[in-house]
PDB file of C-alpha atoms in Angstrom:
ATOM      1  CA  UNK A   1    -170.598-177.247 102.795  1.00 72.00           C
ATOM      2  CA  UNK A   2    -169.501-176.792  99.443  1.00 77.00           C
ATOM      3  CA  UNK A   3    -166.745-179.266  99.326  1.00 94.00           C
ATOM      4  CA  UNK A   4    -164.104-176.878  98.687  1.00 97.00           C
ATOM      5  CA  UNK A   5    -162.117-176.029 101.676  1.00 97.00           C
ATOM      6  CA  UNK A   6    -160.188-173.148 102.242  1.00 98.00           C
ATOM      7  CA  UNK A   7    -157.534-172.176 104.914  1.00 97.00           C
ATOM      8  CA  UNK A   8    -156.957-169.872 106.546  1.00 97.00           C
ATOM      9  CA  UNK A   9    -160.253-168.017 106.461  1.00 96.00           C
ATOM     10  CA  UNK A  10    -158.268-164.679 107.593  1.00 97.00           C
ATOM     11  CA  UNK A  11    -154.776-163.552 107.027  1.00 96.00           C
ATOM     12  CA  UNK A  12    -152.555-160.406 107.837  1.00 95.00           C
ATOM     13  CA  UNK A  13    -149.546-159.930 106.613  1.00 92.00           C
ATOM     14  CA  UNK A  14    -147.113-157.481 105.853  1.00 89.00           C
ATOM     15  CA  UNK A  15    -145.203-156.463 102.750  1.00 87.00           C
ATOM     16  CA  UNK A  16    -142.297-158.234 103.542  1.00 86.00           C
ATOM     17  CA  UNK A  17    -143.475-161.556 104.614  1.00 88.00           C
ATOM     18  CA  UNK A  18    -144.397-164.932 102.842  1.00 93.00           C
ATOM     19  CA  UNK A  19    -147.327-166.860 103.590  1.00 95.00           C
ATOM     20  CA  UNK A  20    -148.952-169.328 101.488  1.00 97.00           C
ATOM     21  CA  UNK A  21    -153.087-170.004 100.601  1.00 98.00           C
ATOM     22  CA  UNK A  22    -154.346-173.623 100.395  1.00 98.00           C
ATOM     23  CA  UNK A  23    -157.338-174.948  98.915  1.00 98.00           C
ATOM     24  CA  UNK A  24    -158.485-178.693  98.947  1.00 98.00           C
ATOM     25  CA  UNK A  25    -161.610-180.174  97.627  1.00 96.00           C
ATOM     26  CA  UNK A  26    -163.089-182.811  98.228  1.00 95.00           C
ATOM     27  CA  UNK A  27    -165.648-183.762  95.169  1.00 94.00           C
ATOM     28  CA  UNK A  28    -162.838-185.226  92.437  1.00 92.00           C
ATOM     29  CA  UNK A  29    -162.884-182.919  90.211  1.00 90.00           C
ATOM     30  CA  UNK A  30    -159.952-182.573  87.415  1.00 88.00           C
ATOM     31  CA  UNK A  31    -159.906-178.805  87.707  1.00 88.00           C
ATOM     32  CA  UNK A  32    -158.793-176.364  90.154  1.00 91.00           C
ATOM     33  CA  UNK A  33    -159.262-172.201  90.190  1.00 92.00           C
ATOM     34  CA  UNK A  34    -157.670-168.871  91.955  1.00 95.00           C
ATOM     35  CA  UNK A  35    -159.577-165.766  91.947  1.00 95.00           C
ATOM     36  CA  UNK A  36    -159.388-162.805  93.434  1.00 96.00           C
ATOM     37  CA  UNK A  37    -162.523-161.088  94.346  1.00 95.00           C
ATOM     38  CA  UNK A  38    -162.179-157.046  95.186  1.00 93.00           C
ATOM     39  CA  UNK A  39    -164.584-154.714  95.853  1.00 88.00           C
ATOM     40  CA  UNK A  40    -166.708-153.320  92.926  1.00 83.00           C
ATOM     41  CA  UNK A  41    -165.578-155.342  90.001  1.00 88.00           C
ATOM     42  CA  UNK A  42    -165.957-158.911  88.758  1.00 88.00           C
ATOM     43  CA  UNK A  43    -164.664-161.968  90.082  1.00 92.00           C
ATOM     44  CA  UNK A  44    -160.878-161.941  88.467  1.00 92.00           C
ATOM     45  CA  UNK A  45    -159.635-165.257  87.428  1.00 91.00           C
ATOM     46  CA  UNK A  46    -155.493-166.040  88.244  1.00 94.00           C
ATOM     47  CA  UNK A  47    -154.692-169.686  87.692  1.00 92.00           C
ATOM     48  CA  UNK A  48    -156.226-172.471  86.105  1.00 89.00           C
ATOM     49  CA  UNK A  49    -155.089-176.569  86.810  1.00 90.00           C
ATOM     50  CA  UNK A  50    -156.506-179.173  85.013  1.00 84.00           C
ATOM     51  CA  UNK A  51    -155.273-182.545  86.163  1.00 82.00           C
ATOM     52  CA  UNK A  52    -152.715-180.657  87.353  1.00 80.00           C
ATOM     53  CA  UNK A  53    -151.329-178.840  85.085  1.00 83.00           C
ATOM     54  CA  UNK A  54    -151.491-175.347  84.875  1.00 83.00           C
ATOM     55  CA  UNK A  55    -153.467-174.285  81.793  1.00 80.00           C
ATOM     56  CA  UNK A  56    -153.870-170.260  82.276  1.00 78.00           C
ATOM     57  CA  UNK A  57    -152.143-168.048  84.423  1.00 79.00           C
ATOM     58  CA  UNK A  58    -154.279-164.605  83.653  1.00 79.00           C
ATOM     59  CA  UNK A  59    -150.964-162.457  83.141  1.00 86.00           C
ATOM     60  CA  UNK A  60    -150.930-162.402  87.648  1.00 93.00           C
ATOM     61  CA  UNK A  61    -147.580-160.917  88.971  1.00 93.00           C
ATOM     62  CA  UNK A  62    -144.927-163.499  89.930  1.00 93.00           C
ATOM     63  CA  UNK A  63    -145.460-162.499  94.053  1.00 95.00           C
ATOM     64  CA  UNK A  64    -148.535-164.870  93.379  1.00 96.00           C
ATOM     65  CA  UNK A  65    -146.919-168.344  92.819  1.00 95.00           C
ATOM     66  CA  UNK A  66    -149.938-170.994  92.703  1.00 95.00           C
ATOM     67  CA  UNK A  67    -148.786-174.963  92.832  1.00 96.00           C
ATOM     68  CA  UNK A  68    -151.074-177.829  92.361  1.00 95.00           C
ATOM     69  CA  UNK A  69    -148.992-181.091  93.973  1.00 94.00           C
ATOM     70  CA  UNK A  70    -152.412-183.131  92.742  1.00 92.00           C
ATOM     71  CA  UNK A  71    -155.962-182.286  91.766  1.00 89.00           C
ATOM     72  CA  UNK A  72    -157.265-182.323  95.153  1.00 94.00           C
ATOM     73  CA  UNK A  73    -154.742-179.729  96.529  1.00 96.00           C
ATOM     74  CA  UNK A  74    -154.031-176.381  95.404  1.00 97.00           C
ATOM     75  CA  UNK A  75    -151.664-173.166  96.850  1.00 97.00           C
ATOM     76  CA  UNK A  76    -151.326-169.766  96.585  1.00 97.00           C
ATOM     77  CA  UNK A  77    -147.682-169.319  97.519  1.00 97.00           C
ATOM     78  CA  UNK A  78    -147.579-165.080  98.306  1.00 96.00           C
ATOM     79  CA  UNK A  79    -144.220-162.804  98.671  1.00 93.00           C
ATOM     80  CA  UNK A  80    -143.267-159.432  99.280  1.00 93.00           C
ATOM     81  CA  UNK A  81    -147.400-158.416  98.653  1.00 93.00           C
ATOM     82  CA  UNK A  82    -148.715-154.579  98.300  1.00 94.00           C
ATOM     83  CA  UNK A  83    -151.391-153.257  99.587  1.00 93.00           C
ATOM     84  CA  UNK A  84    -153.616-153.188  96.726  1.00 94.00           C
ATOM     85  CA  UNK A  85    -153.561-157.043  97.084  1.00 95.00           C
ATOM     86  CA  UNK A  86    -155.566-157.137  99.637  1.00 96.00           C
ATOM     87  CA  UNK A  87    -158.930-158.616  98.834  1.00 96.00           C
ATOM     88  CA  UNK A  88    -161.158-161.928  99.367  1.00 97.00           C
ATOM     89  CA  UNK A  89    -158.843-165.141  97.594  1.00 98.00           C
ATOM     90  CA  UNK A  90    -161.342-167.589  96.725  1.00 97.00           C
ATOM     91  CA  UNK A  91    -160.799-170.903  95.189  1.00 97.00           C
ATOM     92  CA  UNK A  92    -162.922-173.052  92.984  1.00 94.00           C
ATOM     93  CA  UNK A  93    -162.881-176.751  91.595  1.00 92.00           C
ATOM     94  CA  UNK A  94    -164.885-178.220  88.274  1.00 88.00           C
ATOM     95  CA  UNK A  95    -165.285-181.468  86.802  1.00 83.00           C
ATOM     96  CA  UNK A  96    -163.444-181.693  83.718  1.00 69.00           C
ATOM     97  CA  UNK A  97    -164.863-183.071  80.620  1.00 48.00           C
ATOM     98  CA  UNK A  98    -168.234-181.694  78.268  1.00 46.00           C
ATOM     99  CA  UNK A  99    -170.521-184.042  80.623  1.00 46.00           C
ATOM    100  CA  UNK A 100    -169.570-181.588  83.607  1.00 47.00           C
ATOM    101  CA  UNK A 101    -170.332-178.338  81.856  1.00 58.00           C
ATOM    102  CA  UNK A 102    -168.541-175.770  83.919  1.00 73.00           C
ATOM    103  CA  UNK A 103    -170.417-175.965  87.176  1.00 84.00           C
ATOM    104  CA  UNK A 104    -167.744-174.300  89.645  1.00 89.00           C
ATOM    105  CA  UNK A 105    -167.764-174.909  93.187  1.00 92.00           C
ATOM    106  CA  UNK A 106    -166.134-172.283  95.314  1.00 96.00           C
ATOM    107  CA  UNK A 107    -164.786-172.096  99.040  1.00 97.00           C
ATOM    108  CA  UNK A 108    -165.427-169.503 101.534  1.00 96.00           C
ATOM    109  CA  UNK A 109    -162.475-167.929 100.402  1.00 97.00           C
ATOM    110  CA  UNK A 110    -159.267-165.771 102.477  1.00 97.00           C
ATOM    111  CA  UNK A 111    -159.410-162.785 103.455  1.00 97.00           C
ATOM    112  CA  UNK A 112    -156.224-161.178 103.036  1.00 96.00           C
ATOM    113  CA  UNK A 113    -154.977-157.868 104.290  1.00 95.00           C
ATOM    114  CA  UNK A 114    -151.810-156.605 103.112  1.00 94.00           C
ATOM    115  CA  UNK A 115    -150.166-153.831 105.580  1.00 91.00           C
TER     116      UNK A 115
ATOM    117  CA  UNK B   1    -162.363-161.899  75.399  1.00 81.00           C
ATOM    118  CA  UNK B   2    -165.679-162.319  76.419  1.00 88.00           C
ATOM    119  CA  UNK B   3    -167.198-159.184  78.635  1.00 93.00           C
ATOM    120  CA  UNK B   4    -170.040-159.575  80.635  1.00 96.00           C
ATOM    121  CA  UNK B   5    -172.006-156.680  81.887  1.00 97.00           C
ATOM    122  CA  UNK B   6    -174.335-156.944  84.958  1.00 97.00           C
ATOM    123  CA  UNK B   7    -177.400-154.052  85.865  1.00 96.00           C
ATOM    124  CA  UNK B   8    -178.337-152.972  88.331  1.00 97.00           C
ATOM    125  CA  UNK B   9    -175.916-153.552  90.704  1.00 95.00           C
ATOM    126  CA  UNK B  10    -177.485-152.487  93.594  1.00 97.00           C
ATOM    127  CA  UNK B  11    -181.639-153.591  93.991  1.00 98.00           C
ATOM    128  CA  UNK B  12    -184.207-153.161  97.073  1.00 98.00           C
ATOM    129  CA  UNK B  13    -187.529-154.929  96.771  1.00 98.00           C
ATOM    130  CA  UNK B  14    -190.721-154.988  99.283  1.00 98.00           C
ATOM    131  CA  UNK B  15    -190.263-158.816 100.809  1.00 98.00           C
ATOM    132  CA  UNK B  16    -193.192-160.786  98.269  1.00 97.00           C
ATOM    133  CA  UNK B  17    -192.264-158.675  95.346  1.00 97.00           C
ATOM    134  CA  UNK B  18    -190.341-160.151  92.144  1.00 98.00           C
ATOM    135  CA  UNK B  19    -186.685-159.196  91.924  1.00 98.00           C
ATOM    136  CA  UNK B  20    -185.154-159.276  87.861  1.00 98.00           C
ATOM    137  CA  UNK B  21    -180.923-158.717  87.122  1.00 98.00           C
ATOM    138  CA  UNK B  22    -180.043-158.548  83.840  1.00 98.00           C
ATOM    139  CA  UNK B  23    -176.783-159.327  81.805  1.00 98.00           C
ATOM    140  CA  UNK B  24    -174.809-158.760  78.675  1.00 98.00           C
ATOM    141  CA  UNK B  25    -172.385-161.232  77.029  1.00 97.00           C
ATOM    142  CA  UNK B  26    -170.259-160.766  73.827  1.00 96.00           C
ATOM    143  CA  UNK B  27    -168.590-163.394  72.671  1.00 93.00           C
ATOM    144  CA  UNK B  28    -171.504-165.454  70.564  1.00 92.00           C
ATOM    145  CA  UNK B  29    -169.364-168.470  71.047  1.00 89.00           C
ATOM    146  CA  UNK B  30    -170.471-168.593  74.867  1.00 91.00           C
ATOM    147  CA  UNK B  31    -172.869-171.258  75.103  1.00 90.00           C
ATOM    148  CA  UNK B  32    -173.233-171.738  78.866  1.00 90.00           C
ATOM    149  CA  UNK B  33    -174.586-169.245  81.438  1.00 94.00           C
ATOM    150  CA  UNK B  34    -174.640-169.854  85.448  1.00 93.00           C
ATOM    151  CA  UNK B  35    -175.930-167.763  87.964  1.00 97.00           C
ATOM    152  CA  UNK B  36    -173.953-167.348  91.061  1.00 97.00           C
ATOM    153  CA  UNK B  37    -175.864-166.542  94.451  1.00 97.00           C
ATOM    154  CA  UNK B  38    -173.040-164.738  97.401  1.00 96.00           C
ATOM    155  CA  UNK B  39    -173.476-164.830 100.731  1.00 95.00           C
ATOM    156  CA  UNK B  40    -171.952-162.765 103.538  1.00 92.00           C
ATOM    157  CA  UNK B  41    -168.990-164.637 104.427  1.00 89.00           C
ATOM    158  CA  UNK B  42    -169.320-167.462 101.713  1.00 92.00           C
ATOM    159  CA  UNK B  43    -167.786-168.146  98.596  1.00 94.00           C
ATOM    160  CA  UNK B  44    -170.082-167.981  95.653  1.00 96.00           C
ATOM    161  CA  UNK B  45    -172.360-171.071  94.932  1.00 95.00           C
ATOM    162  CA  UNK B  46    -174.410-172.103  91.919  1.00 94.00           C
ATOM    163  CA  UNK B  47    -178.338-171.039  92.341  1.00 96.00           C
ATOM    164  CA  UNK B  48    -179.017-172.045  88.559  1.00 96.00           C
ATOM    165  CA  UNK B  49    -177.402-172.508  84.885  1.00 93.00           C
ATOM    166  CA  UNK B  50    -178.890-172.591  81.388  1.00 92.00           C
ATOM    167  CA  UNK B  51    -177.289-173.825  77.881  1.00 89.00           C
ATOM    168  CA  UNK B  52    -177.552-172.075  74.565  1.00 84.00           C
ATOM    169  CA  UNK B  53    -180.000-174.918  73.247  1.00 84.00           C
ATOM    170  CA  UNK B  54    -182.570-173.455  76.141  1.00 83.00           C
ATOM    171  CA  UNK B  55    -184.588-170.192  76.067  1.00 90.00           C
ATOM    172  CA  UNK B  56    -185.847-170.580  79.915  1.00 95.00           C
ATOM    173  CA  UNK B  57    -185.579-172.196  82.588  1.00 94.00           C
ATOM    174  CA  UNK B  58    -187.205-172.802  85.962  1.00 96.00           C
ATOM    175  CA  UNK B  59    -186.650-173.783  89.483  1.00 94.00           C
ATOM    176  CA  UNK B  60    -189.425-172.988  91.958  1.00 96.00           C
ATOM    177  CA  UNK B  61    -188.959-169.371  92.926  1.00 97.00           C
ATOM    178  CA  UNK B  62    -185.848-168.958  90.165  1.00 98.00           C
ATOM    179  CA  UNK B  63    -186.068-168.539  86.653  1.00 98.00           C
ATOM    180  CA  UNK B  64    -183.402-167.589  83.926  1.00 98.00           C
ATOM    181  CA  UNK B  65    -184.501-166.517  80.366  1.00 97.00           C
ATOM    182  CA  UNK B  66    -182.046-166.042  77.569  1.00 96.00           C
ATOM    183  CA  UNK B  67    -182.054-164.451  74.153  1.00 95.00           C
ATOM    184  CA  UNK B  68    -178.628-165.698  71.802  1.00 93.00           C
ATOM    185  CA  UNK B  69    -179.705-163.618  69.739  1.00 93.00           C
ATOM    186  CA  UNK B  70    -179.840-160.700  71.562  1.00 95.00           C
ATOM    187  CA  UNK B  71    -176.871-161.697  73.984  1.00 96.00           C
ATOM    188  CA  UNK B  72    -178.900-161.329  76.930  1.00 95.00           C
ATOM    189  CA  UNK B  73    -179.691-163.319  79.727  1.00 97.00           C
ATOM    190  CA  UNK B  74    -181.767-162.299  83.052  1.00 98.00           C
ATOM    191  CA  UNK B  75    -182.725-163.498  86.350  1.00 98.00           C
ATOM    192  CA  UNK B  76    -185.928-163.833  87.974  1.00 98.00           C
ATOM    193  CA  UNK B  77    -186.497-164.102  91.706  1.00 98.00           C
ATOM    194  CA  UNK B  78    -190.468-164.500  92.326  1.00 97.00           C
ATOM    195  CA  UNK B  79    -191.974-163.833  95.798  1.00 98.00           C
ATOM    196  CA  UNK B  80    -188.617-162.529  97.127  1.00 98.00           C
ATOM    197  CA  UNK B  81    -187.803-163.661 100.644  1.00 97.00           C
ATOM    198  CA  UNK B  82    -185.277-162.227 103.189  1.00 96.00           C
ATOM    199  CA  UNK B  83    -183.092-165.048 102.752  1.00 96.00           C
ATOM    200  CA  UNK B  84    -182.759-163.818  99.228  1.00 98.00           C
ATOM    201  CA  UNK B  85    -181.017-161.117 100.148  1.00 97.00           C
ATOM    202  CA  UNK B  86    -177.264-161.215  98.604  1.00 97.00           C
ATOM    203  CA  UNK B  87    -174.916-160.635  95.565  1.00 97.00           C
ATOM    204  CA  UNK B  88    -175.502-162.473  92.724  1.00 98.00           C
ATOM    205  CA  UNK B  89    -173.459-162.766  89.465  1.00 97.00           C
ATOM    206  CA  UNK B  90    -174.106-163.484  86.237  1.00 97.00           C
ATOM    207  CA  UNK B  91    -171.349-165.409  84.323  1.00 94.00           C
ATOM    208  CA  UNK B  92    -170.556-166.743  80.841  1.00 93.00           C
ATOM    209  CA  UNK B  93    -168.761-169.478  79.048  1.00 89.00           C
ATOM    210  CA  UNK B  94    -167.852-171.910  76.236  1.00 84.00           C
ATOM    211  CA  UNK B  95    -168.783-175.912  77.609  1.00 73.00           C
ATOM    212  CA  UNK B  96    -166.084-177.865  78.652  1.00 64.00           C
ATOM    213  CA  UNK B  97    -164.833-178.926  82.370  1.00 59.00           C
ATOM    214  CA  UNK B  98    -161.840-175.971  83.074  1.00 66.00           C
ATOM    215  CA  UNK B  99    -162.928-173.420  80.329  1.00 74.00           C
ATOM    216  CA  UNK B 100    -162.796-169.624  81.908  1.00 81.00           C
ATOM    217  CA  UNK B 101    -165.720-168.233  83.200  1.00 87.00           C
ATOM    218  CA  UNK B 102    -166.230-164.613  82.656  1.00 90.00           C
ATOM    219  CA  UNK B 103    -168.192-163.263  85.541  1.00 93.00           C
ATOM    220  CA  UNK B 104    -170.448-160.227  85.974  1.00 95.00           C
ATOM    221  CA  UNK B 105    -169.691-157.418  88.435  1.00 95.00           C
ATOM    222  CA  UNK B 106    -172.457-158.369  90.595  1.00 96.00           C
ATOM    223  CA  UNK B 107    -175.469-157.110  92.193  1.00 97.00           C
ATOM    224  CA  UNK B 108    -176.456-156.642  95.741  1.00 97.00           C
ATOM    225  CA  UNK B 109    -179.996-157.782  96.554  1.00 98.00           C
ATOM    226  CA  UNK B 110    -181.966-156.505  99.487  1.00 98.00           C
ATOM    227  CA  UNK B 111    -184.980-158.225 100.873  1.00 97.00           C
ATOM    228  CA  UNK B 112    -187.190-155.770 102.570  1.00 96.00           C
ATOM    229  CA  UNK B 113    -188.984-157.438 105.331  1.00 94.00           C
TER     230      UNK B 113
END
């Protein structure tokens, strides 16, 4: 176990509906990640928390809505999706400060389907 | 932005046999590289890292070498095992606890028993 839990581990859903990703770790870390991971290109980031506040949002289209209630939580709120969406949501936590580096530690990630 | 580039992204090696990925970076201001191992059905997890202040670095069967000057950086995988087989990503950044990573595209390792 990595200490970064993610539910659910599948999901389904159609174009119309709204479901909602959560991450929690479990290490107490500062920092909190989304990416997406599709098939045949790099790992994309989407949101960055730190202490949480949201630091980056990598320009991700507003049916993604992440919220961070503290640093040991994080969602991935999701609304009216498309199809291309669908792909492997993983999640990631850091320790913030130089003394951590940047030594990410990722869940098992959703798989999402869009229909 | 930083842009990392990741060859070959597809590799089969003879089970005993040494396995090597290699990666670009670009932005000279990157000054701390992990390597990510994937497993099917896992997230990604940290196999080994190396700083800018480093040239190589070991652990048992791993070892990561890296040229600033070049921007390169590669993996080594020494007496490859079937439990080796997986994706594994290169990735670069700047030091500091929530600074973006810029990951490689990845590259599928088989283990030939």
């Amino acid at each position: 176990e990595t200490g970064v839990t993610q539910t659910p581990r599948h999901l389904v859903m159609g174009m119309t509906n709204k479901k909602s990703l959560k991450c929690e770790q479990h290490l107490g870390h500062n920092a909190m990640y989304w990416y997406k991971q599709s098939a045949k290109k790099p790992l994309e980031l989407m949101f960055v928390y730190n202490f949480k506040e949201q630091t980056e949002n990598n320009s991700v289209p507003s049916r993604f809505s992440p919220e961070c209630p503290n640093s040991s939580h994080l969602f991935l709120h999701l609304h009216t999706l498309q199809p291309e969406d669908s792909a492997l949501y993983l999640c990631a936590s850091s320790q913030d400060g130089l003394a951590g580096g940047n030594i990410q530690y990722f869940g098992a990630g959703t798989r999402l389907s869009v229909l | 932005g930083e842009n990392v580039e990741q060859h070959p992204s597809t590799l089969s090696v003879q089970e005993g046999d040494s396995a090597v990925i290699k990666c670009t970076y670009s932005d000279s201001a990157s000054n701390y590289f992990p390597w990510y191992k994937q497993e099917l059905g896992k997230g990604p997890q940290l196999i080994i890292d190396i700083r800018s202040n480093v040239g190589e670095k070991k652990d048992q069967r791993i070892a990561v070498t890296l040229n600033k000057t070049a921007k390169h950086f590669s993996l080594h995988i020494t007496e490859t095992q079937p439990e080796d087989s997986a994706v594994y990503f290169c990735a670069a950044s700047k030091s500091g606890g929530y600074q973006k990573v810029t990951f490689g595209i990845g590259t599928k390792l088989q283990v030939i028993p």
